[in-house]
Every structure is written in structure tokens, then in C-alpha cells.
Amino acid sequence: MQANRQSRQPASDAENVLGNYGMLSRRHALILGAAGFFLAGCTPDQPIVEAPPTHTIATLFEQDRFFVAHRGSGDNWPEHTMQAYSQSVQHGVSALEISVNSTSDGVLVCHHDQSALRVTGKDSKVAELTYAELSDLRVDARAWLGPATALEPIPRLRDVLDRFAASHVIFIEDKQGTNTKALLDLMDTYPDSTAHFIWKQPAPALQAAAASKRGYKTWGYFMPDAIPRLDELAARFDYLGVYYTADDATVRKVVAHGKPVICWEIHTRSDADRVSRLGVQGLMCSNVPYLTTSTTESRDRFSTGIRAAGDLPWITDQGWNAQPVIDAASASVVLDRNQNFSYRLGSMGPVTKEIYSLTFEMCWPKELPSELLHAGIAFGQRDDTPYRVLVPSTVGGYHLIIRPTGELVLYRRDPGNPAGTRLQTITTSPVKPGEWMRFKIDVTPPSIRFSRLDGAGWAGETMDREYRGGYISLCKDYPAPVPVQFRGVSVI
């Protein structure tokens, strides 16, 4: 099939222009369109604009570490939409990961689940919907990305490939497992297709052989239940995949096979750094702008109604309802899960100054928890590993908490110590439901000073210097179903 594809003879430019435009192949349309775009912008009085780089499988794996936009970077834009793919490309990724389903009338679309329910609210299988019916639906990612997130259509695979297949590497997966021939036939129609497409599938699936026969590289990803068959299945693939929650020993075992390894789905800088240290080359990433830059925000962005890149709940694989609610009207975020919960403000980290002030406001909007329970803010973490008060963690730091009684306490919590060490306690006025409290933390190399600003100027200070990392988390430190609300988080 590959040899036949390479032997096709293109129609001449004159034939295409004079009457056969409707028969112009996608290969030639892409090539001629790209050439026309760059030539049209050049005049004798203007410098020639260089074409953007073309990313191929060869150039991708030349890099010591590379990023693939998982679902088009679903932590930042509605997953598997043209907006997500376009924004990921604008943020510099070399590769996109695309899941594919087919509608009842045979149209291949970019969509992860076999059901439309999770992302559109329509409780139907994609395979039972016509493309016209699916076109009326919209990807609604507001629960994950914030209430101001736009609703986006589900794109046809053909339209996405027309836009990106000539310039980027595409990891492509048949989620239904029934579209192998149709998908490979479509891939074959693109220029230099074997230089740009990588066939992606669960390691135990059987379609890789068909892709290999057509000259495509293959990536087999290993879920936990497939790891016991690693030695048997790894030989089928050019590249191997390991899940990001795998322990170090498992990651090393996959890497030891000597084939390039790509880890999915990476949400945090700490996970990226961990698997890179273990020998993983590729990061299939859901949080592209956060992982590929070190830009930090000086204050929260709750007022925008859009979740800032890097702001994530402590756990990312329990569905969209794991995200706390952003209330743009009050410029706040509400932690309302019925569990001990933390929310990492990765967008504001790392704070790199030796001397800075951290300010925030907090309230219990409807009712107070019992007087021994508490909430507050954690800071000083060396990286963005999840930090949950009263739960053992691998990362240390400080947390400032307040109880409904008004007791304000600064704790230091060392790795492995769930309770923490009480450093300083001050008594402030009792908390009232719906009343916003204001706090300030002043960090210097030798000391930490903390204060409550909405009353008599209560303040405390400690000379503890153990942790001066730059990451921050908002914390609801109890499982009771009593929400707590934060706003006005800023670093000065």
C-alpha cells in the first residue's frame, strides 16, 4: 500500500487551474496552498518571511525531551476541538494526540469517548449519531475549565488533518477499534504521511500490524493491567507508553526495553520532571502552556471565569467534577468537595523572590464547620506535588489555617508527617458565616510573619527557615460537606 501511494502521479498545475480544481488531491492542495501563502506575502519591498518549522517524527525524537498535546491540552482548552489543537500549536508543541470515532454515516471525528455524554451532555453513542446530528452538539468543558469557557463543535478528523498534518506529528487512535482501514486510508492521502503520523493504541490491541504494513510507526501504551505482559507486547511497537501514576520501578521497567518511551497524561511540572529523570523522552501533556513556560501570575484569575494554566485540584483523574467551582461574579473559587481537598495555584508558582508577601481572603459562605475543623493556605512547597493537610505527602511546606473559633495557626509539615508541627498560634475574633476574612503572610529568608487584617491587626511570627519553595495551594482540611471560598490571592 505504501509503494502504491508513493507511485501516484500528480496532475499538473495547469490542469488543476484550468478545469480540474474539484479533482485536486489533498496532497497537492496543501502543497500549493502553502506555497501560495508564503509567496503572496512577498514583494520586492518586503523581506521574505520564513515558513514556520515543519515537525516530523525524525525531528521529534531528535529532542531530548518533547511535548505532545494530549487531547489538544485538555487542561487549557475544550478537549479534541479545533481550538485546542490550534492553541497547542501556537504554544509551540511539535505533536498533537487525536482520538477518533466514526459516526453512523461513516464520518471520522475527533472525539475521545465512544459516548457523547461526558463532553456534550447527549446520552448517545457517537456510532449511533449521524454527522449532522453530532454537528449540532457542542463540547462543554466549563466544569473543568471555568464558566466563561466557550462551547466548541466536534471537528471532523479530515479538517484537523488538512490543517496540521503537513506541519506536525499526529498521534492518532481509533477509539472504537473498528475504523482501522478507513483511518489508514485517510492517513495515506496526506503528503509524507509516514513522516507525520504515529499509530496509537493500547498495547494489547491488534491493529498495529496493519499500520506497520503501511509504513507507519506505532506507539503502544501500557495500562496497569497490561504491564505484566510488557515483555511479550513491547516487541510489537516502535515506541512504548507508560501511565503517569506508575511508580518509579514500573517506569524504569518500561524504559529498560530500550525503545523511546512517552508518558501520558502529564498535568504537572513535578510529574514531568520525575518521569524525565527516569528516562522518559516524550511527555503527552494536558497542560501545555504551564509545562512549557515558567511564566507566573502575581494574582489569581478567578474574576475571568477561566481557570488559569496550572491551577488544578490535588487529583486529576476523577472526572471534571473534581474541579472546584469558579465564581466569576465574586472573583472567587469555592472548594465544596466532600473530602479533604487542596487546589494548587500552579499559575502563581514558582515564587522565586527571597522576600515576598502573600495575601488572600477566605470565608465560609453558608455555614461553619465544627469548631475543631479548619481551612487555609499552604505555601513554601518546593514543587507542585499535591499538598493536602492531614494527609502524608512527599513535599514539605507550611500551612496557615483558621478555625471557626478564630484560632489562627501556622504549621510546618515535613514530608511523611500528616499532622505537621505547630509553630505559632494567635487568637483572633470568631468567624461568622458569609464574612470575608483577609490575611497576609510575609516571607523573608530568616522568618515568616502572618496576620489577619480584617480586625484588630492580629499577627504572629516564627523564625523557622526550613521551606522556601515557591508553590501555593488552597486547602479545605476536612471531609465535611461545608464549602469554603477564597479570593484575592496575590503575591507581592
GROMACS .gro file of C-alpha atoms in nm:
model
  492
    1MET     CA    1   0.000   0.000   0.000
    2GLN     CA    2   0.284   0.233   0.084
    3ALA     CA    3   0.454   0.165  -0.251
    4ASN     CA    4   0.133   0.232  -0.442
    5ARG     CA    5   0.086   0.558  -0.258
    6GLN     CA    6   0.432   0.680  -0.349
    7SER     CA    7   0.390   0.595  -0.718
    8ARG     CA    8   0.084   0.811  -0.782
    9GLN     CA    9   0.144   1.083  -1.043
   10PRO     CA   10   0.020   1.433  -0.954
   11ALA     CA   11  -0.186   1.633  -1.201
   12SER     CA   12  -0.012   1.935  -1.348
   13ASP     CA   13  -0.070   2.281  -1.202
   14ALA     CA   14  -0.219   2.391  -1.535
   15GLU     CA   15  -0.472   2.110  -1.535
   16ASN     CA   16  -0.577   2.190  -1.182
   17VAL     CA   17  -0.623   2.558  -1.254
   18LEU     CA   18  -0.795   2.519  -1.593
   19GLY     CA   19  -1.066   2.277  -1.503
   20ASN     CA   20  -0.986   2.006  -1.258
   21TYR     CA   21  -0.990   2.206  -0.934
   22GLY     CA   22  -1.265   1.984  -0.799
   23MET     CA   23  -1.039   1.683  -0.851
   24LEU     CA   24  -0.735   1.841  -0.688
   25SER     CA   25  -0.595   1.594  -0.438
   26ARG     CA   26  -0.548   1.689  -0.075
   27ARG     CA   27  -0.175   1.637  -0.115
   28HIS     CA   28  -0.145   1.896  -0.389
   29ALA     CA   29  -0.395   2.139  -0.240
   30LEU     CA   30  -0.191   2.151   0.080
   31ILE     CA   31   0.138   2.195  -0.101
   32LEU     CA   32   0.016   2.459  -0.347
   33GLY     CA   33  -0.180   2.642  -0.078
   34ALA     CA   34   0.121   2.664   0.149
   35ALA     CA   35   0.342   2.785  -0.134
   36GLY     CA   36   0.088   3.047  -0.241
   37PHE     CA   37   0.051   3.172   0.114
   38PHE     CA   38   0.420   3.247   0.153
   39LEU     CA   39   0.477   3.383  -0.198
   40ALA     CA   40   0.175   3.614  -0.182
   41GLY     CA   41   0.321   3.789   0.120
   42CYS     CA   42   0.648   3.874  -0.052
   43THR     CA   43   0.706   4.188  -0.257
   44PRO     CA   44   1.031   4.350  -0.370
   45ASP     CA   45   0.998   4.597  -0.081
   46GLN     CA   46   0.938   4.336   0.188
   47PRO     CA   47   1.172   4.079   0.342
   48ILE     CA   48   1.092   3.715   0.274
   49VAL     CA   49   0.910   3.563   0.569
   50GLU     CA   50   1.044   3.223   0.662
   51ALA     CA   51   0.796   2.937   0.676
   52PRO     CA   52   0.723   2.800   1.023
   53PRO     CA   53   0.918   2.486   1.108
   54THR     CA   54   0.791   2.151   0.987
   55HIS     CA   55   0.789   1.888   1.259
   56THR     CA   56   0.838   1.525   1.161
   57ILE     CA   57   0.878   1.205   1.356
   58ALA     CA   58   1.251   1.224   1.293
   59THR     CA   59   1.285   1.578   1.430
   60LEU     CA   60   1.054   1.496   1.722
   61PHE     CA   61   1.268   1.211   1.850
   62GLU     CA   62   1.590   1.407   1.799
   63GLN     CA   63   1.486   1.612   2.102
   64ASP     CA   64   1.598   1.503   2.448
   65ARG     CA   65   1.250   1.585   2.577
   66PHE     CA   66   0.940   1.670   2.376
   67PHE     CA   67   0.575   1.750   2.439
   68VAL     CA   68   0.264   1.607   2.276
   69ALA     CA   69  -0.063   1.793   2.334
   70HIS     CA   70  -0.287   1.529   2.495
   71ARG     CA   71  -0.639   1.574   2.355
   72GLY     CA   72  -0.516   1.916   2.244
   73SER     CA   73  -0.414   2.003   2.604
   74GLY     CA   74  -0.746   1.948   2.779
   75ASP     CA   75  -0.647   2.132   3.098
   76ASN     CA   76  -0.646   2.454   2.899
   77TRP     CA   77  -0.898   2.428   2.613
   78PRO     CA   78  -1.203   2.211   2.537
   79GLU     CA   79  -1.057   1.873   2.453
   80HIS     CA   80  -1.033   1.745   2.096
   81THR     CA   81  -1.158   2.068   1.938
   82MET     CA   82  -1.004   2.278   1.667
   83GLN     CA   83  -0.946   2.549   1.925
   84ALA     CA   84  -0.748   2.310   2.145
   85TYR     CA   85  -0.529   2.186   1.861
   86SER     CA   86  -0.472   2.538   1.727
   87GLN     CA   87  -0.383   2.686   2.066
   88SER     CA   88  -0.145   2.399   2.142
   89VAL     CA   89   0.034   2.458   1.814
   90GLN     CA   90   0.055   2.830   1.887
   91HIS     CA   91   0.219   2.741   2.219
   92GLY     CA   92   0.491   2.556   2.033
   93VAL     CA   93   0.417   2.185   2.059
   94SER     CA   94   0.560   1.962   1.789
   95ALA     CA   95   0.291   1.695   1.813
   96LEU     CA   96  -0.082   1.650   1.871
   97GLU     CA   97  -0.266   1.349   2.009
   98ILE     CA   98  -0.604   1.282   1.846
   99SER     CA   99  -0.870   1.026   1.939
  100VAL     CA  100  -1.104   0.918   1.661
  101ASN     CA  101  -1.460   0.788   1.648
  102SER     CA  102  -1.686   0.729   1.350
  103THR     CA  103  -2.045   0.847   1.320
  104SER     CA  104  -2.324   0.621   1.195
  105ASP     CA  105  -2.273   0.755   0.842
  106GLY     CA  106  -1.901   0.692   0.842
  107VAL     CA  107  -1.760   1.037   0.917
  108LEU     CA  108  -1.442   1.022   1.127
  109VAL     CA  109  -1.449   1.281   1.407
  110CYS     CA  110  -1.210   1.392   1.682
  111HIS     CA  111  -1.366   1.260   2.000
  112HIS     CA  112  -1.230   1.055   2.289
  113ASP     CA  113  -1.527   0.869   2.439
  114GLN     CA  114  -1.748   0.634   2.246
  115SER     CA  115  -2.039   0.812   2.414
  116ALA     CA  116  -2.111   1.182   2.367
  117LEU     CA  117  -2.244   1.219   2.722
  118ARG     CA  118  -1.939   1.339   2.916
  119VAL     CA  119  -1.842   1.628   2.692
  120THR     CA  120  -2.176   1.727   2.535
  121GLY     CA  121  -2.449   1.610   2.773
  122LYS     CA  122  -2.607   1.399   2.495
  123ASP     CA  123  -2.650   1.043   2.621
  124SER     CA  124  -2.586   0.869   2.288
  125LYS     CA  125  -2.307   0.667   2.135
  126VAL     CA  126  -2.117   0.850   1.863
  127ALA     CA  127  -2.161   0.546   1.639
  128GLU     CA  128  -2.539   0.587   1.661
  129LEU     CA  129  -2.541   0.955   1.562
  130THR     CA  130  -2.516   1.089   1.209
  131TYR     CA  131  -2.254   1.352   1.146
  132ALA     CA  132  -2.533   1.609   1.105
  133GLU     CA  133  -2.670   1.517   1.448
  134LEU     CA  134  -2.323   1.529   1.605
  135SER     CA  135  -2.256   1.866   1.442
  136ASP     CA  136  -2.540   2.017   1.644
  137LEU     CA  137  -2.367   1.921   1.971
  138ARG     CA  138  -2.101   2.123   2.148
  139VAL     CA  139  -1.811   2.029   2.374
  140ASP     CA  140  -1.900   2.185   2.709
  141ALA     CA  141  -1.584   2.188   2.925
  142ARG     CA  142  -1.699   2.460   3.164
  143ALA     CA  143  -1.690   2.227   3.465
  144TRP     CA  144  -1.316   2.169   3.409
  145LEU     CA  145  -1.204   2.496   3.254
  146GLY     CA  146  -1.433   2.754   3.414
  147PRO     CA  147  -1.778   2.906   3.350
  148ALA     CA  148  -1.660   3.151   3.082
  149THR     CA  149  -1.528   2.871   2.858
  150ALA     CA  150  -1.682   2.879   2.511
  151LEU     CA  151  -1.878   2.582   2.378
  152GLU     CA  152  -1.694   2.429   2.083
  153PRO     CA  153  -1.803   2.200   1.797
  154ILE     CA  154  -1.666   1.849   1.747
  155PRO     CA  155  -1.438   1.869   1.441
  156ARG     CA  156  -1.410   1.628   1.153
  157LEU     CA  157  -1.078   1.448   1.153
  158ARG     CA  158  -1.029   1.540   0.787
  159ASP     CA  159  -1.049   1.914   0.868
  160VAL     CA  160  -0.796   1.883   1.151
  161LEU     CA  161  -0.553   1.683   0.941
  162ASP     CA  162  -0.587   1.925   0.649
  163ARG     CA  163  -0.468   2.196   0.886
  164PHE     CA  164  -0.191   2.023   1.079
  165ALA     CA  165  -0.079   1.700   0.910
  166ALA     CA  166   0.180   1.870   0.687
  167SER     CA  167   0.347   2.061   0.970
  168HIS     CA  168   0.317   1.850   1.286
  169VAL     CA  169   0.340   1.497   1.415
  170ILE     CA  170  -0.001   1.342   1.480
  171PHE     CA  171  -0.054   1.056   1.725
  172ILE     CA  172  -0.383   0.906   1.611
  173GLU     CA  173  -0.601   0.641   1.776
  174ASP     CA  174  -0.913   0.456   1.665
  175LYS     CA  175  -1.110   0.457   1.990
  176GLN     CA  176  -1.388   0.234   1.857
  177GLY     CA  177  -1.138  -0.017   1.720
  178THR     CA  178  -1.347  -0.067   1.407
  179ASN     CA  179  -1.212   0.204   1.176
  180THR     CA  180  -0.863   0.076   1.105
  181LYS     CA  181  -0.891   0.059   0.727
  182ALA     CA  182  -1.086   0.384   0.688
  183LEU     CA  183  -0.842   0.566   0.914
  184LEU     CA  184  -0.532   0.430   0.744
  185ASP     CA  185  -0.680   0.506   0.401
  186LEU     CA  186  -0.735   0.867   0.506
  187MET     CA  187  -0.385   0.895   0.651
  188ASP     CA  188  -0.241   0.762   0.324
  189THR     CA  189  -0.382   1.058   0.129
  190TYR     CA  190  -0.157   1.313   0.300
  191PRO     CA  191   0.192   1.419   0.183
  192ASP     CA  192   0.478   1.236   0.355
  193SER     CA  193   0.220   1.066   0.574
  194THR     CA  194   0.461   0.815   0.728
  195ALA     CA  195   0.683   1.104   0.839
  196HIS     CA  196   0.398   1.270   1.031
  197PHE     CA  197   0.155   1.006   1.160
  198ILE     CA  198   0.211   0.768   1.452
  199TRP     CA  199  -0.045   0.494   1.509
  200LYS     CA  200  -0.150   0.489   1.875
  201GLN     CA  201  -0.329   0.207   2.057
  202PRO     CA  202  -0.349   0.015   2.387
  203ALA     CA  203  -0.067  -0.235   2.391
  204PRO     CA  204  -0.289  -0.548   2.382
  205ALA     CA  205  -0.492  -0.427   2.079
  206LEU     CA  206  -0.421  -0.590   1.744
  207GLN     CA  207  -0.441  -0.311   1.484
  208ALA     CA  208  -0.074  -0.210   1.497
  209ALA     CA  209   0.026  -0.475   1.245
  210ALA     CA  210  -0.197  -0.318   0.978
  211ALA     CA  211  -0.045   0.024   1.044
  212SER     CA  212   0.308  -0.114   1.032
  213LYS     CA  213   0.242  -0.280   0.696
  214ARG     CA  214   0.164   0.061   0.551
  215GLY     CA  215   0.490   0.204   0.681
  216TYR     CA  216   0.363   0.385   0.992
  217LYS     CA  217   0.545   0.399   1.323
  218THR     CA  218   0.340   0.266   1.616
  219TRP     CA  219   0.306   0.360   1.983
  220GLY     CA  220   0.163   0.105   2.225
  221TYR     CA  221   0.061   0.240   2.563
  222PHE     CA  222   0.056   0.018   2.868
  223MET     CA  223  -0.225   0.050   3.120
  224PRO     CA  224  -0.171  -0.115   3.461
  225ASP     CA  225  -0.338  -0.440   3.352
  226ALA     CA  226  -0.100  -0.471   3.053
  227ILE     CA  227   0.225  -0.419   3.245
  228PRO     CA  228   0.253  -0.793   3.333
  229ARG     CA  229   0.265  -0.857   2.955
  230LEU     CA  230   0.525  -0.588   2.887
  231ASP     CA  231   0.799  -0.826   2.773
  232GLU     CA  232   0.559  -1.004   2.538
  233LEU     CA  233   0.390  -0.697   2.385
  234ALA     CA  234   0.672  -0.442   2.365
  235ALA     CA  235   0.819  -0.605   2.053
  236ARG     CA  236   0.509  -0.506   1.851
  237PHE     CA  237   0.575  -0.133   1.875
  238ASP     CA  238   0.831   0.127   1.777
  239TYR     CA  239   0.757   0.337   2.086
  240LEU     CA  240   0.621   0.249   2.430
  241GLY     CA  241   0.385   0.434   2.661
  242VAL     CA  242   0.352   0.433   3.040
  243TYR     CA  243   0.083   0.598   3.255
  244TYR     CA  244   0.190   0.891   3.473
  245THR     CA  245   0.074   0.735   3.802
  246ALA     CA  246   0.305   0.436   3.756
  247ASP     CA  247   0.563   0.402   4.031
  248ASP     CA  248   0.931   0.454   3.961
  249ALA     CA  249   1.003   0.083   3.931
  250THR     CA  250   0.736   0.039   3.663
  251VAL     CA  251   0.859   0.338   3.463
  252ARG     CA  252   1.216   0.207   3.476
  253LYS     CA  253   1.094  -0.134   3.360
  254VAL     CA  254   0.933   0.017   3.051
  255VAL     CA  255   1.237   0.236   2.979
  256ALA     CA  256   1.468  -0.065   3.015
  257HIS     CA  257   1.329  -0.210   2.691
  258GLY     CA  258   1.545   0.045   2.509
  259LYS     CA  259   1.270   0.195   2.293
  260PRO     CA  260   1.167   0.561   2.322
  261VAL     CA  261   0.907   0.598   2.597
  262ILE     CA  262   0.624   0.853   2.613
  263CYS     CA  263   0.436   0.908   2.938
  264TRP     CA  264   0.072   1.019   2.947
  265GLU     CA  265  -0.110   1.222   3.065
  266ILE     CA  266   0.116   1.477   3.231
  267HIS     CA  267  -0.054   1.761   3.419
  268THR     CA  268   0.217   1.897   3.649
  269ARG     CA  269   0.580   2.005   3.635
  270SER     CA  270   0.671   1.767   3.916
  271ASP     CA  271   0.533   1.466   3.726
  272ALA     CA  272   0.715   1.578   3.411
  273ASP     CA  273   1.043   1.612   3.597
  274ARG     CA  274   1.003   1.276   3.773
  275VAL     CA  275   0.946   1.067   3.462
  276SER     CA  276   1.214   1.257   3.270
  277ARG     CA  277   1.466   1.167   3.539
  278LEU     CA  278   1.362   0.803   3.496
  279GLY     CA  279   1.443   0.810   3.124
  280VAL     CA  280   1.111   0.903   2.962
  281GLN     CA  281   1.163   1.108   2.646
  282GLY     CA  282   0.813   1.218   2.547
  283LEU     CA  283   0.553   1.391   2.763
  284MET     CA  284   0.195   1.356   2.643
  285CYS     CA  285   0.075   1.666   2.819
  286SER     CA  286  -0.268   1.800   2.918
  287ASN     CA  287  -0.129   2.133   3.040
  288VAL     CA  288   0.091   2.264   2.758
  289PRO     CA  289   0.131   2.636   2.843
  290TYR     CA  290   0.203   2.557   3.207
  291LEU     CA  291   0.462   2.287   3.143
  292THR     CA  292   0.640   2.461   2.856
  293THR     CA  293   0.688   2.802   3.021
  294SER     CA  294   0.788   2.941   3.358
  295THR     CA  295   0.560   3.245   3.341
  296THR     CA  296   0.390   3.321   3.673
  297GLU     CA  297   0.083   3.523   3.766
  298SER     CA  298   0.106   3.774   4.051
  299ARG     CA  299  -0.261   3.725   4.145
  300ASP     CA  300  -0.539   3.476   4.089
  301ARG     CA  301  -0.758   3.495   3.777
  302PHE     CA  302  -1.090   3.386   3.926
  303SER     CA  303  -1.261   3.704   3.802
  304THR     CA  304  -1.210   3.596   3.440
  305GLY     CA  305  -1.420   3.282   3.479
  306ILE     CA  306  -1.141   3.088   3.306
  307ARG     CA  307  -0.914   2.858   3.501
  308ALA     CA  308  -0.552   2.970   3.477
  309ALA     CA  309  -0.298   2.726   3.331
  310GLY     CA  310  -0.153   2.525   3.618
  311ASP     CA  311  -0.445   2.566   3.858
  312LEU     CA  312  -0.560   2.211   3.937
  313PRO     CA  313  -0.721   2.005   4.212
  314TRP     CA  314  -0.495   1.769   4.402
  315ILE     CA  315  -0.631   1.481   4.193
  316THR     CA  316  -0.684   1.498   3.817
  317ASP     CA  317  -0.825   1.159   3.717
  318GLN     CA  318  -1.167   1.160   3.886
  319GLY     CA  319  -1.358   1.344   3.616
  320TRP     CA  320  -1.446   1.706   3.552
  321ASN     CA  321  -1.646   1.745   3.873
  322ALA     CA  322  -1.320   1.715   4.068
  323GLN     CA  323  -1.251   2.081   3.987
  324PRO     CA  324  -1.366   2.340   4.241
  325VAL     CA  325  -1.620   2.589   4.116
  326ILE     CA  326  -1.502   2.927   3.991
  327ASP     CA  327  -1.750   3.206   4.072
  328ALA     CA  328  -1.656   3.488   3.835
  329ALA     CA  329  -1.918   3.724   3.981
  330SER     CA  330  -1.746   3.723   4.322
  331ALA     CA  331  -1.398   3.664   4.171
  332SER     CA  332  -1.359   3.357   4.390
  333VAL     CA  333  -1.315   2.981   4.389
  334VAL     CA  334  -1.532   2.751   4.602
  335LEU     CA  335  -1.390   2.429   4.748
  336ASP     CA  336  -1.701   2.220   4.802
  337ARG     CA  337  -1.600   1.855   4.756
  338ASN     CA  338  -1.692   1.625   5.045
  339GLN     CA  339  -1.330   1.541   5.118
  340ASN     CA  340  -1.006   1.681   5.247
  341PHE     CA  341  -0.919   1.887   4.942
  342SER     CA  342  -0.642   2.107   4.806
  343TYR     CA  343  -0.628   2.328   4.497
  344ARG     CA  344  -0.285   2.408   4.354
  345LEU     CA  345  -0.236   2.758   4.219
  346GLY     CA  346   0.032   2.648   3.975
  347SER     CA  347  -0.023   2.965   3.773
  348MET     CA  348   0.129   3.164   4.058
  349GLY     CA  349   0.433   2.945   4.104
  350PRO     CA  350   0.708   2.921   4.148
  351VAL     CA  351   0.759   3.235   4.353
  352THR     CA  352   1.130   3.298   4.313
  353LYS     CA  353   1.185   3.606   4.530
  354GLU     CA  354   1.353   3.559   4.866
  355ILE     CA  355   1.131   3.828   5.016
  356TYR     CA  356   0.762   3.845   4.926
  357SER     CA  357   0.414   3.887   5.071
  358LEU     CA  358   0.124   3.650   5.010
  359THR     CA  359  -0.226   3.788   5.064
  360PHE     CA  360  -0.567   3.621   5.036
  361GLU     CA  361  -0.926   3.638   5.152
  362MET     CA  362  -1.137   3.347   5.277
  363CYS     CA  363  -1.488   3.280   5.405
  364TRP     CA  364  -1.730   3.002   5.481
  365PRO     CA  365  -2.017   3.127   5.265
  366LYS     CA  366  -2.318   2.948   5.418
  367GLU     CA  367  -2.231   2.777   5.743
  368LEU     CA  368  -1.933   2.697   5.962
  369PRO     CA  369  -1.783   2.353   6.009
  370SER     CA  370  -1.735   2.224   6.362
  371GLU     CA  371  -1.501   2.436   6.572
  372LEU     CA  372  -1.204   2.197   6.551
  373LEU     CA  373  -1.204   2.188   6.172
  374HIS     CA  374  -1.012   2.437   5.961
  375ALA     CA  375  -0.913   2.569   5.618
  376GLY     CA  376  -0.641   2.797   5.486
  377ILE     CA  377  -0.346   2.823   5.254
  378ALA     CA  378  -0.027   2.620   5.205
  379PHE     CA  379   0.297   2.775   5.081
  380GLY     CA  380   0.671   2.715   5.061
  381GLN     CA  381   0.631   2.391   4.863
  382ARG     CA  382   0.940   2.316   4.652
  383ASP     CA  383   0.730   2.188   4.359
  384ASP     CA  384   0.369   2.138   4.251
  385THR     CA  385   0.328   1.792   4.402
  386PRO     CA  386  -0.019   1.776   4.565
  387TYR     CA  387  -0.012   1.907   4.920
  388ARG     CA  388  -0.302   1.806   5.144
  389VAL     CA  389  -0.315   1.897   5.509
  390LEU     CA  390  -0.353   1.596   5.745
  391VAL     CA  391  -0.251   1.359   5.464
  392PRO     CA  392   0.107   1.229   5.423
  393SER     CA  393   0.290   1.393   5.135
  394THR     CA  394   0.628   1.373   4.966
  395VAL     CA  395   0.660   1.752   4.965
  396GLY     CA  396   0.705   1.975   5.268
  397GLY     CA  397   0.589   2.327   5.335
  398TYR     CA  398   0.386   2.549   5.564
  399HIS     CA  399   0.016   2.596   5.606
  400LEU     CA  400  -0.170   2.879   5.773
  401ILE     CA  401  -0.512   2.769   5.897
  402ILE     CA  402  -0.804   2.931   6.075
  403ARG     CA  403  -1.075   2.760   6.277
  404PRO     CA  404  -1.432   2.885   6.324
  405THR     CA  405  -1.332   2.986   6.678
  406GLY     CA  406  -1.089   3.240   6.530
  407GLU     CA  407  -0.777   3.041   6.625
  408LEU     CA  408  -0.509   3.122   6.364
  409VAL     CA  409  -0.222   2.871   6.347
  410LEU     CA  410   0.093   2.842   6.138
  411TYR     CA  411   0.212   2.483   6.088
  412ARG     CA  412   0.519   2.334   5.928
  413ARG     CA  413   0.461   1.997   5.770
  414ASP     CA  414   0.759   1.778   5.682
  415PRO     CA  415   0.734   1.502   5.419
  416GLY     CA  416   0.567   1.195   5.566
  417ASN     CA  417   0.428   1.383   5.866
  418PRO     CA  418   0.050   1.417   5.819
  419ALA     CA  419  -0.019   1.631   6.127
  420GLY     CA  420   0.254   1.890   6.098
  421THR     CA  421   0.437   2.086   6.366
  422ARG     CA  422   0.259   2.379   6.527
  423LEU     CA  423   0.490   2.683   6.502
  424GLN     CA  424   0.275   2.971   6.624
  425THR     CA  425  -0.084   3.027   6.741
  426ILE     CA  426  -0.273   3.351   6.788
  427THR     CA  427  -0.631   3.418   6.892
  428THR     CA  428  -0.849   3.633   6.669
  429SER     CA  429  -1.222   3.704   6.667
  430PRO     CA  430  -1.465   3.417   6.595
  431VAL     CA  431  -1.561   3.364   6.233
  432LYS     CA  432  -1.910   3.443   6.103
  433PRO     CA  433  -2.072   3.267   5.805
  434GLY     CA  434  -2.052   3.476   5.489
  435GLU     CA  435  -1.790   3.710   5.640
  436TRP     CA  436  -1.475   3.759   5.433
  437MET     CA  437  -1.150   3.744   5.632
  438ARG     CA  438  -0.826   3.895   5.499
  439PHE     CA  439  -0.480   3.751   5.563
  440LYS     CA  440  -0.122   3.837   5.486
  441ILE     CA  441   0.195   3.627   5.505
  442ASP     CA  442   0.537   3.796   5.485
  443VAL     CA  443   0.821   3.562   5.389
  444THR     CA  444   1.188   3.653   5.434
  445PRO     CA  445   1.496   3.428   5.446
  446PRO     CA  446   1.502   3.412   5.828
  447SER     CA  447   1.135   3.444   5.922
  448ILE     CA  448   0.766   3.411   5.843
  449ARG     CA  449   0.518   3.669   5.971
  450PHE     CA  450   0.144   3.613   5.938
  451SER     CA  451  -0.151   3.834   6.019
  452ARG     CA  452  -0.528   3.867   5.996
  453LEU     CA  453  -0.613   4.209   5.857
  454ASP     CA  454  -0.991   4.233   5.890
  455GLY     CA  455  -0.994   4.313   6.262
  456ALA     CA  456  -0.758   4.423   6.534
  457GLY     CA  457  -0.437   4.359   6.341
  458TRP     CA  458  -0.359   4.020   6.490
  459ALA     CA  459  -0.013   3.892   6.394
  460GLY     CA  460   0.240   3.624   6.475
  461GLU     CA  461   0.596   3.542   6.369
  462THR     CA  462   0.830   3.244   6.357
  463MET     CA  463   1.197   3.214   6.274
  464ASP     CA  464   1.157   2.877   6.102
  465ARG     CA  465   1.353   2.865   5.772
  466GLU     CA  466   1.306   2.506   5.660
  467TYR     CA  467   1.095   2.563   5.346
  468ARG     CA  468   1.129   2.842   5.092
  469GLY     CA  469   0.984   2.675   4.784
  470GLY     CA  470   0.762   2.876   4.552
  471TYR     CA  471   0.430   2.686   4.521
  472ILE     CA  472   0.093   2.764   4.678
  473SER     CA  473  -0.223   2.561   4.747
  474LEU     CA  474  -0.565   2.649   4.883
  475CYS     CA  475  -0.682   2.394   5.138
  476LYS     CA  476  -1.012   2.263   5.275
  477ASP     CA  477  -0.883   2.044   5.556
  478TYR     CA  478  -1.190   1.834   5.637
  479PRO     CA  479  -1.429   1.590   5.463
  480ALA     CA  480  -1.750   1.753   5.587
  481PRO     CA  481  -1.980   1.894   5.311
  482VAL     CA  482  -1.928   2.256   5.417
  483PRO     CA  483  -1.784   2.470   5.134
  484VAL     CA  484  -1.507   2.725   5.184
  485GLN     CA  485  -1.437   3.013   4.947
  486PHE     CA  486  -1.117   3.200   4.851
  487ARG     CA  487  -1.047   3.517   4.655
  488GLY     CA  488  -0.789   3.794   4.619
  489VAL     CA  489  -0.486   3.564   4.625
  490SER     CA  490  -0.181   3.769   4.532
  491VAL     CA  491   0.197   3.766   4.559
  492ILE     CA  492   0.372   4.098   4.615
   0.00000   0.00000   0.00000
